Amino acid sequence: MKFLMISRVLYDKGYSQYIEAAKKIKEKQPEHDFILIGEIDTANKNHVPETIVKQDIESGYIKYLGYQTNVKEILKEIDCVVHPTYYNEGLSRVLMEALALRKPIITTDIPGCRETVIEGLNGFLCIPNNTESLVNKIEKFLLLSNQERIEMGKQGRLLAEKKFDINKVLTVYDNIIKNI
């Protein structure tokens, strides 16, 4: 399986939890890949130093692709998007895009993330800032059959169409403007 985290490389975006989960999973099942895309945001006080990221790459826990402009092509090749943030998110664009591309998701049970998951139907929710909970959800995903993972992706796409379609969002904005 290929797991993907797309985020600025910040501690409060769940970097440590992702690395620790990758380490625990790979100790038992080293064939799985944990990929990270995103820039190291040195302007942010919670950024992960490049030296730490390099250590984690050298340890074999993650494959780090840095900042990417064509994430859609990479998303096509992965099995599950993992977004272990406990950062005060708005609605996560990463998760909406994953749903649109039929990718199951594992994310935290916080506002802006929980709205993208129907537990067990299109992904899993884990406890924020809790590595054991994240590991548990990844292991749950790994136990799914190929058909169950495909169905999870389909259900995510249906959720994206129902809840996050741009035309529906624009209609909501139009109604707000008309009422002002």
Phi, psi and omega in degrees: 000148175243121177255146183225130171248127178243116185186157164298145186276084182234148177299317184282001169270002176096019182305308184297320180294320178297315180296313181296321177296316178301315180301312182294319179293314184292336175297325181266325186222080187292352183284347181277146180251139175240112187250145179232130175238134175149160181271152172277109187273083185294344177285342180268131183296340180263017181290152176273124180299145181304325180298323178292315179300316179298320177299318181292327175293311181297329178286348178085011181285320184226161167249120183254122182257001180067200178286134180231144178264336182246068183293330181304318180294323179290318179302326180300333186266357185254167183258331186204137175265130179246125182228082188273032185295149165230016173290149180288085185283157158269198176295125187286116177294323178305314182290321178297319179292322177298316178299315181300330181265015176064039178254125173300153182229150171235121182215179183270154181275070177228159177303138181096340177247315184299335181292345183264359185233132164252107190314123177081345181269311179234003180168195182223148174254137176241165179289133179300141175057039184222101183298318181299319178296318178296315178301315180303317182288323176295317178297322177299317178297318181296335180280348179291148173286165177301317180297321178294322178293319177298316179296322178299317178296319178298318180295325176296319178297317178298320177297317179299317180294320183286317190258328192239013178302132185300325179295323177291320178297316179297323177298317177300313178299316178301318179295321178297314180297317180297326181280346178278000000 
